[in-house]
Amino acid sequence: MSIRRSVRRRRPIAPSLVLAVVAAAFLAGVGSAQDPAAAGRSSDITLETVTALDGAVGGVAVDALGWIYVADFGERVWKIDPFGKVEVLADSLYGTSGNALDSAGVLYQSSFYGDQIHRIHRDGSVELFASGLEGPVGVVVLDDGTVFATNCRGNWIARITADGAVERFAESELLSCPNGLARGPDGSLYIVNFNGGNVLRLTIDGENAGAIERFATIPQPGLGHGAFVGTAFYVTGFRSNRVFRIDPDGTVQPVIGSGAFGEDDGVGLEVTMASPNGIAYDARRDALYVNDYRLPWPQRLAFAEPPHSALRRIRLPSLNDVLVPRIEAGDVEGAVAAARAFRADRPGRVNLLSLNAVGYRLLQAGDVEAAVALFQLNTEWFPGEANPWDSLGEALALAGRRDEAIRAYETALERAPEMPTALQALERLRSGD
């Protein structure tokens, strides 16, 4: 990628440029993160209601196409498109609670009262997968077809073979109505207790397979389910009306919800939630989906009215929420540090165009030094690709750093010998043009 224009070296970024940066990075497919001191935690996280539902709250799962599967802790499972259109995928089950999808898009659905797990295919057909459980809730499906499930009533973790044979895999005094279950980036399973505030880690391979240890304690007990986003584990607080983030070192912080019971959309800790339970991550939209039980406790306990809930979407802050404020303030070092923290927090979410999109708009604004810093970071992250080196060469040339620009273009050509922009620029630089 290359541009040729005269630029000034330092000029404030106009508001219109900030909007352009946001739009360009969005189109480039960037993810979300935050401050170096608190990656992924910010008042920029927002909550919005997607649709109302006429039932209680079970598990939530999202498939590769962005369809959301929501269980009602009754007889049904809904299939909801990202725009809020609702259809019933399956019914006549018995206490639909936690769920998970396999790589083929088949939903494994727990029936808490039926002590069973069913497989629900994309066409809505249902088959029994496993029985003989004790209040199953959370489900994880491995690539080889092995299934793990929590047993809230029995306080044990089941391992189920691909043909439905159930094994009592793990037990511990730390289990207290194990509810949510998710696989972490380290390959371990993470268990969310419904009673108390403990979140546990379960080893499933090796000589310590079956060992359970405490990972973190959320100080407001009564938890729902959990979902990983990068290295962070997001857990619903069913009784505290919040969503918490747990970092890899076990640090806990609320990120959504004031703690009051309610249905207010908005930003961060200013919003209100209503007993959030299921939670799942949508990688296509970089968002979390949560179902809220909108019926207050007195009405629930008295069975005074039918249960009703809502599907809500948590929109995570983007890379621009990390970079733009620092760039506007002229804090290039801070922007680079924040970008590093972002990438560490969200492995795999940054592609080589993410920083390039921002860097070229900095060149357009005349902030050559900031552009050089971002392009240099891009060559560090993607050293084997030609495009970041080509972009860095252009920025260095505009900064008057001719020898460094030549080396950057030469490096680009080592990776892509026929790259026309690098060939042309290198010829100009060597000729003194």
mmCIF file with all atom_site columns, N, CA and C in Angstrom, residues 109-153:
data_model
loop_
_atom_site.group_PDB
_atom_site.id
_atom_site.type_symbol
_atom_site.label_atom_id
_atom_site.label_alt_id
_atom_site.label_comp_id
_atom_site.label_asym_id
_atom_site.label_entity_id
_atom_site.label_seq_id
_atom_site.pdbx_PDB_ins_code
_atom_site.Cartn_x
_atom_site.Cartn_y
_atom_site.Cartn_z
_atom_site.occupancy
_atom_site.B_iso_or_equiv
_atom_site.pdbx_formal_charge
_atom_site.auth_seq_id
_atom_site.auth_comp_id
_atom_site.auth_asym_id
_atom_site.auth_atom_id
_atom_site.pdbx_PDB_model_num
ATOM 1   N N  . GLN A 1 109 ? -27.829 -29.694 24.209 1.00 0.00 ? 109 GLN A N  1
ATOM 2   C CA . GLN A 1 109 ? -28.713 -28.965 25.117 1.00 0.00 ? 109 GLN A CA 1
ATOM 3   C C  . GLN A 1 109 ? -29.002 -29.785 26.377 1.00 0.00 ? 109 GLN A C  1
ATOM 4   N N  . SER A 1 110 ? -28.655 -29.205 27.544 1.00 0.00 ? 110 SER A N  1
ATOM 5   C CA . SER A 1 110 ? -28.958 -29.852 28.824 1.00 0.00 ? 110 SER A CA 1
ATOM 6   C C  . SER A 1 110 ? -30.427 -29.692 29.169 1.00 0.00 ? 110 SER A C  1
ATOM 7   N N  . SER A 1 111 ? -30.988 -30.734 29.772 1.00 0.00 ? 111 SER A N  1
ATOM 8   C CA . SER A 1 111 ? -32.324 -30.669 30.376 1.00 0.00 ? 111 SER A CA 1
ATOM 9   C C  . SER A 1 111 ? -32.154 -30.893 31.870 1.00 0.00 ? 111 SER A C  1
ATOM 10  N N  . PHE A 1 112 ? -32.243 -29.813 32.625 1.00 0.00 ? 112 PHE A N  1
ATOM 11  C CA . PHE A 1 112 ? -31.941 -29.860 34.059 1.00 0.00 ? 112 PHE A CA 1
ATOM 12  C C  . PHE A 1 112 ? -32.853 -30.835 34.793 1.00 0.00 ? 112 PHE A C  1
ATOM 13  N N  . TYR A 1 113 ? -34.135 -30.758 34.532 1.00 0.00 ? 113 TYR A N  1
ATOM 14  C CA . TYR A 1 113 ? -35.082 -31.616 35.244 1.00 0.00 ? 113 TYR A CA 1
ATOM 15  C C  . TYR A 1 113 ? -35.132 -33.021 34.659 1.00 0.00 ? 113 TYR A C  1
ATOM 16  N N  . GLY A 1 114 ? -34.805 -33.167 33.396 1.00 0.00 ? 114 GLY A N  1
ATOM 17  C CA . GLY A 1 114 ? -34.829 -34.488 32.782 1.00 0.00 ? 114 GLY A CA 1
ATOM 18  C C  . GLY A 1 114 ? -33.554 -35.276 32.985 1.00 0.00 ? 114 GLY A C  1
ATOM 19  N N  . ASP A 1 115 ? -32.493 -34.619 33.534 1.00 0.00 ? 115 ASP A N  1
ATOM 20  C CA . ASP A 1 115 ? -31.200 -35.272 33.760 1.00 0.00 ? 115 ASP A CA 1
ATOM 21  C C  . ASP A 1 115 ? -30.634 -35.853 32.468 1.00 0.00 ? 115 ASP A C  1
ATOM 22  N N  . GLN A 1 116 ? -30.816 -35.115 31.383 1.00 0.00 ? 116 GLN A N  1
ATOM 23  C CA . GLN A 1 116 ? -30.405 -35.579 30.073 1.00 0.00 ? 116 GLN A CA 1
ATOM 24  C C  . GLN A 1 116 ? -29.721 -34.458 29.289 1.00 0.00 ? 116 GLN A C  1
ATOM 25  N N  . ILE A 1 117 ? -29.033 -34.863 28.241 1.00 0.00 ? 117 ILE A N  1
ATOM 26  C CA . ILE A 1 117 ? -28.527 -33.933 27.235 1.00 0.00 ? 117 ILE A CA 1
ATOM 27  C C  . ILE A 1 117 ? -29.023 -34.429 25.880 1.00 0.00 ? 117 ILE A C  1
ATOM 28  N N  . HIS A 1 118 ? -29.592 -33.514 25.113 1.00 0.00 ? 118 HIS A N  1
ATOM 29  C CA . HIS A 1 118 ? -30.064 -33.832 23.767 1.00 0.00 ? 118 HIS A CA 1
ATOM 30  C C  . HIS A 1 118 ? -29.186 -33.143 22.738 1.00 0.00 ? 118 HIS A C  1
ATOM 31  N N  . ARG A 1 119 ? -29.170 -33.737 21.540 1.00 0.00 ? 119 ARG A N  1
ATOM 32  C CA . ARG A 1 119 ? -28.554 -33.080 20.393 1.00 0.00 ? 119 ARG A CA 1
ATOM 33  C C  . ARG A 1 119 ? -29.672 -32.501 19.542 1.00 0.00 ? 119 ARG A C  1
ATOM 34  N N  . ILE A 1 120 ? -29.548 -31.216 19.214 1.00 0.00 ? 120 ILE A N  1
ATOM 35  C CA . ILE A 1 120 ? -30.543 -30.556 18.369 1.00 0.00 ? 120 ILE A CA 1
ATOM 36  C C  . ILE A 1 120 ? -29.847 -30.136 17.087 1.00 0.00 ? 120 ILE A C  1
ATOM 37  N N  . HIS A 1 121 ? -30.306 -30.673 15.968 1.00 0.00 ? 121 HIS A N  1
ATOM 38  C CA . HIS A 1 121 ? -29.682 -30.402 14.682 1.00 0.00 ? 121 HIS A CA 1
ATOM 39  C C  . HIS A 1 121 ? -30.216 -29.091 14.102 1.00 0.00 ? 121 HIS A C  1
ATOM 40  N N  . ARG A 1 122 ? -29.555 -28.618 13.070 1.00 0.00 ? 122 ARG A N  1
ATOM 41  C CA . ARG A 1 122 ? -29.891 -27.308 12.521 1.00 0.00 ? 122 ARG A CA 1
ATOM 42  C C  . ARG A 1 122 ? -31.305 -27.266 11.946 1.00 0.00 ? 122 ARG A C  1
ATOM 43  N N  . ASP A 1 123 ? -31.828 -28.424 11.564 1.00 0.00 ? 123 ASP A N  1
ATOM 44  C CA . ASP A 1 123 ? -33.206 -28.466 11.066 1.00 0.00 ? 123 ASP A CA 1
ATOM 45  C C  . ASP A 1 123 ? -34.242 -28.584 12.180 1.00 0.00 ? 123 ASP A C  1
ATOM 46  N N  . GLY A 1 124 ? -33.786 -28.570 13.441 1.00 0.00 ? 124 GLY A N  1
ATOM 47  C CA . GLY A 1 124 ? -34.689 -28.646 14.582 1.00 0.00 ? 124 GLY A CA 1
ATOM 48  C C  . GLY A 1 124 ? -34.961 -30.048 15.075 1.00 0.00 ? 124 GLY A C  1
ATOM 49  N N  . SER A 1 125 ? -34.449 -31.054 14.408 1.00 0.00 ? 125 SER A N  1
ATOM 50  C CA . SER A 1 125 ? -34.657 -32.426 14.881 1.00 0.00 ? 125 SER A CA 1
ATOM 51  C C  . SER A 1 125 ? -33.858 -32.667 16.159 1.00 0.00 ? 125 SER A C  1
ATOM 52  N N  . VAL A 1 126 ? -34.446 -33.450 17.050 1.00 0.00 ? 126 VAL A N  1
ATOM 53  C CA . VAL A 1 126 ? -33.888 -33.658 18.388 1.00 0.00 ? 126 VAL A CA 1
ATOM 54  C C  . VAL A 1 126 ? -33.625 -35.139 18.599 1.00 0.00 ? 126 VAL A C  1
ATOM 55  N N  . GLU A 1 127 ? -32.467 -35.458 19.182 1.00 0.00 ? 127 GLU A N  1
ATOM 56  C CA . GLU A 1 127 ? -32.174 -36.837 19.554 1.00 0.00 ? 127 GLU A CA 1
ATOM 57  C C  . GLU A 1 127 ? -31.544 -36.858 20.939 1.00 0.00 ? 127 GLU A C  1
ATOM 58  N N  . LEU A 1 128 ? -31.846 -37.893 21.702 1.00 0.00 ? 128 LEU A N  1
ATOM 59  C CA . LEU A 1 128 ? -31.244 -38.052 23.019 1.00 0.00 ? 128 LEU A CA 1
ATOM 60  C C  . LEU A 1 128 ? -29.775 -38.412 22.859 1.00 0.00 ? 128 LEU A C  1
ATOM 61  N N  . PHE A 1 129 ? -28.913 -37.694 23.574 1.00 0.00 ? 129 PHE A N  1
ATOM 62  C CA . PHE A 1 129 ? -27.480 -37.971 23.521 1.00 0.00 ? 129 PHE A CA 1
ATOM 63  C C  . PHE A 1 129 ? -27.003 -38.714 24.755 1.00 0.00 ? 129 PHE A C  1
ATOM 64  N N  . ALA A 1 130 ? -27.400 -38.255 25.952 1.00 0.00 ? 130 ALA A N  1
ATOM 65  C CA . ALA A 1 130 ? -26.915 -38.875 27.188 1.00 0.00 ? 130 ALA A CA 1
ATOM 66  C C  . ALA A 1 130 ? -27.961 -38.718 28.277 1.00 0.00 ? 130 ALA A C  1
ATOM 67  N N  . SER A 1 131 ? -28.023 -39.693 29.168 1.00 0.00 ? 131 SER A N  1
ATOM 68  C CA . SER A 1 131 ? -28.939 -39.640 30.310 1.00 0.00 ? 131 SER A CA 1
ATOM 69  C C  . SER A 1 131 ? -28.210 -40.137 31.550 1.00 0.00 ? 131 SER A C  1
ATOM 70  N N  . GLY A 1 132 ? -28.910 -40.144 32.693 1.00 0.00 ? 132 GLY A N  1
ATOM 71  C CA . GLY A 1 132 ? -28.286 -40.577 33.933 1.00 0.00 ? 132 GLY A CA 1
ATOM 72  C C  . GLY A 1 132 ? -27.462 -39.507 34.610 1.00 0.00 ? 132 GLY A C  1
ATOM 73  N N  . LEU A 1 133 ? -27.708 -38.248 34.268 1.00 0.00 ? 133 LEU A N  1
ATOM 74  C CA . LEU A 1 133 ? -27.015 -37.125 34.894 1.00 0.00 ? 133 LEU A CA 1
ATOM 75  C C  . LEU A 1 133 ? -27.822 -36.632 36.093 1.00 0.00 ? 133 LEU A C  1
ATOM 76  N N  . GLU A 1 134 ? -27.296 -35.612 36.792 1.00 0.00 ? 134 GLU A N  1
ATOM 77  C CA . GLU A 1 134 ? -27.977 -35.087 37.986 1.00 0.00 ? 134 GLU A CA 1
ATOM 78  C C  . GLU A 1 134 ? -28.030 -33.557 37.918 1.00 0.00 ? 134 GLU A C  1
ATOM 79  N N  . GLY A 1 135 ? -29.066 -33.070 37.261 1.00 0.00 ? 135 GLY A N  1
ATOM 80  C CA . GLY A 1 135 ? -29.197 -31.624 37.111 1.00 0.00 ? 135 GLY A CA 1
ATOM 81  C C  . GLY A 1 135 ? -28.133 -31.035 36.225 1.00 0.00 ? 135 GLY A C  1
ATOM 82  N N  . PRO A 1 136 ? -27.987 -31.534 34.978 1.00 0.00 ? 136 PRO A N  1
ATOM 83  C CA . PRO A 1 136 ? -26.947 -31.004 34.095 1.00 0.00 ? 136 PRO A CA 1
ATOM 84  C C  . PRO A 1 136 ? -27.240 -29.566 33.669 1.00 0.00 ? 136 PRO A C  1
ATOM 85  N N  . VAL A 1 137 ? -26.187 -28.785 33.589 1.00 0.00 ? 137 VAL A N  1
ATOM 86  C CA . VAL A 1 137 ? -26.325 -27.384 33.161 1.00 0.00 ? 137 VAL A CA 1
ATOM 87  C C  . VAL A 1 137 ? -25.282 -27.084 32.089 1.00 0.00 ? 137 VAL A C  1
ATOM 88  N N  . GLY A 1 138 ? -24.067 -26.714 32.494 1.00 0.00 ? 138 GLY A N  1
ATOM 89  C CA . GLY A 1 138 ? -23.051 -26.299 31.541 1.00 0.00 ? 138 GLY A CA 1
ATOM 90  C C  . GLY A 1 138 ? -22.546 -27.442 30.679 1.00 0.00 ? 138 GLY A C  1
ATOM 91  N N  . VAL A 1 139 ? -22.246 -27.133 29.422 1.00 0.00 ? 139 VAL A N  1
ATOM 92  C CA . VAL A 1 139 ? -21.797 -28.137 28.458 1.00 0.00 ? 139 VAL A CA 1
ATOM 93  C C  . VAL A 1 139 ? -20.612 -27.575 27.666 1.00 0.00 ? 139 VAL A C  1
ATOM 94  N N  . VAL A 1 140 ? -19.622 -28.443 27.432 1.00 0.00 ? 140 VAL A N  1
ATOM 95  C CA . VAL A 1 140 ? -18.509 -28.143 26.530 1.00 0.00 ? 140 VAL A CA 1
ATOM 96  C C  . VAL A 1 140 ? -18.332 -29.340 25.612 1.00 0.00 ? 140 VAL A C  1
ATOM 97  N N  . VAL A 1 141 ? -18.182 -29.070 24.304 1.00 0.00 ? 141 VAL A N  1
ATOM 98  C CA . VAL A 1 141 ? -17.961 -30.120 23.317 1.00 0.00 ? 141 VAL A CA 1
ATOM 99  C C  . VAL A 1 141 ? -16.554 -29.969 22.750 1.00 0.00 ? 141 VAL A C  1
ATOM 100 N N  . LEU A 1 142 ? -15.736 -31.030 22.880 1.00 0.00 ? 142 LEU A N  1
ATOM 101 C CA . LEU A 1 142 ? -14.392 -31.006 22.318 1.00 0.00 ? 142 LEU A CA 1
ATOM 102 C C  . LEU A 1 142 ? -14.419 -31.403 20.849 1.00 0.00 ? 142 LEU A C  1
ATOM 103 N N  . ASP A 1 143 ? -13.300 -31.176 20.169 1.00 0.00 ? 143 ASP A N  1
ATOM 104 C CA . ASP A 1 143 ? -13.232 -31.457 18.739 1.00 0.00 ? 143 ASP A CA 1
ATOM 105 C C  . ASP A 1 143 ? -13.423 -32.927 18.411 1.00 0.00 ? 143 ASP A C  1
ATOM 106 N N  . ASP A 1 144 ? -13.041 -33.818 19.328 1.00 0.00 ? 144 ASP A N  1
ATOM 107 C CA . ASP A 1 144 ? -13.173 -35.251 19.060 1.00 0.00 ? 144 ASP A CA 1
ATOM 108 C C  . ASP A 1 144 ? -14.552 -35.804 19.421 1.00 0.00 ? 144 ASP A C  1
ATOM 109 N N  . GLY A 1 145 ? -15.474 -34.920 19.811 1.00 0.00 ? 145 GLY A N  1
ATOM 110 C CA . GLY A 1 145 ? -16.825 -35.348 20.155 1.00 0.00 ? 145 GLY A CA 1
ATOM 111 C C  . GLY A 1 145 ? -17.043 -35.637 21.627 1.00 0.00 ? 145 GLY A C  1
ATOM 112 N N  . THR A 1 146 ? -15.984 -35.606 22.426 1.00 0.00 ? 146 THR A N  1
ATOM 113 C CA . THR A 1 146 ? -16.140 -35.771 23.868 1.00 0.00 ? 146 THR A CA 1
ATOM 114 C C  . THR A 1 146 ? -16.873 -34.567 24.444 1.00 0.00 ? 146 THR A C  1
ATOM 115 N N  . VAL A 1 147 ? -17.794 -34.843 25.373 1.00 0.00 ? 147 VAL A N  1
ATOM 116 C CA . VAL A 1 147 ? -18.596 -33.782 25.986 1.00 0.00 ? 147 VAL A CA 1
ATOM 117 C C  . VAL A 1 147 ? -18.348 -33.782 27.493 1.00 0.00 ? 147 VAL A C  1
ATOM 118 N N  . PHE A 1 148 ? -18.198 -32.593 28.063 1.00 0.00 ? 148 PHE A N  1
ATOM 119 C CA . PHE A 1 148 ? -18.150 -32.426 29.511 1.00 0.00 ? 148 PHE A CA 1
ATOM 120 C C  . PHE A 1 148 ? -19.397 -31.662 29.939 1.00 0.00 ? 148 PHE A C  1
ATOM 121 N N  . ALA A 1 149 ? -19.909 -32.002 31.110 1.00 0.00 ? 149 ALA A N  1
ATOM 122 C CA . ALA A 1 149 ? -21.116 -31.335 31.604 1.00 0.00 ? 149 ALA A CA 1
ATOM 123 C C  . ALA A 1 149 ? -21.055 -31.205 33.120 1.00 0.00 ? 149 ALA A C  1
ATOM 124 N N  . THR A 1 150 ? -21.534 -30.065 33.622 1.00 0.00 ? 150 THR A N  1
ATOM 125 C CA . THR A 1 150 ? -21.674 -29.886 35.065 1.00 0.00 ? 150 THR A CA 1
ATOM 126 C C  . THR A 1 150 ? -22.956 -30.549 35.542 1.00 0.00 ? 150 THR A C  1
ATOM 127 N N  . ASN A 1 151 ? -22.933 -31.022 36.773 1.00 0.00 ? 151 ASN A N  1
ATOM 128 C CA . ASN A 1 151 ? -24.119 -31.599 37.409 1.00 0.00 ? 151 ASN A CA 1
ATOM 129 C C  . ASN A 1 151 ? -24.401 -30.810 38.676 1.00 0.00 ? 151 ASN A C  1
ATOM 130 N N  . CYS A 1 152 ? -25.272 -29.830 38.560 1.00 0.00 ? 152 CYS A N  1
ATOM 131 C CA . CYS A 1 152 ? -25.538 -28.913 39.668 1.00 0.00 ? 152 CYS A CA 1
ATOM 132 C C  . CYS A 1 152 ? -26.106 -29.650 40.879 1.00 0.00 ? 152 CYS A C  1
ATOM 133 N N  . ARG A 1 153 ? -27.071 -30.495 40.641 1.00 0.00 ? 153 ARG A N  1
ATOM 134 C CA . ARG A 1 153 ? -27.725 -31.187 41.753 1.00 0.00 ? 153 ARG A CA 1
ATOM 135 C C  . ARG A 1 153 ? -26.797 -32.212 42.412 1.00 0.00 ? 153 ARG A C  1
#
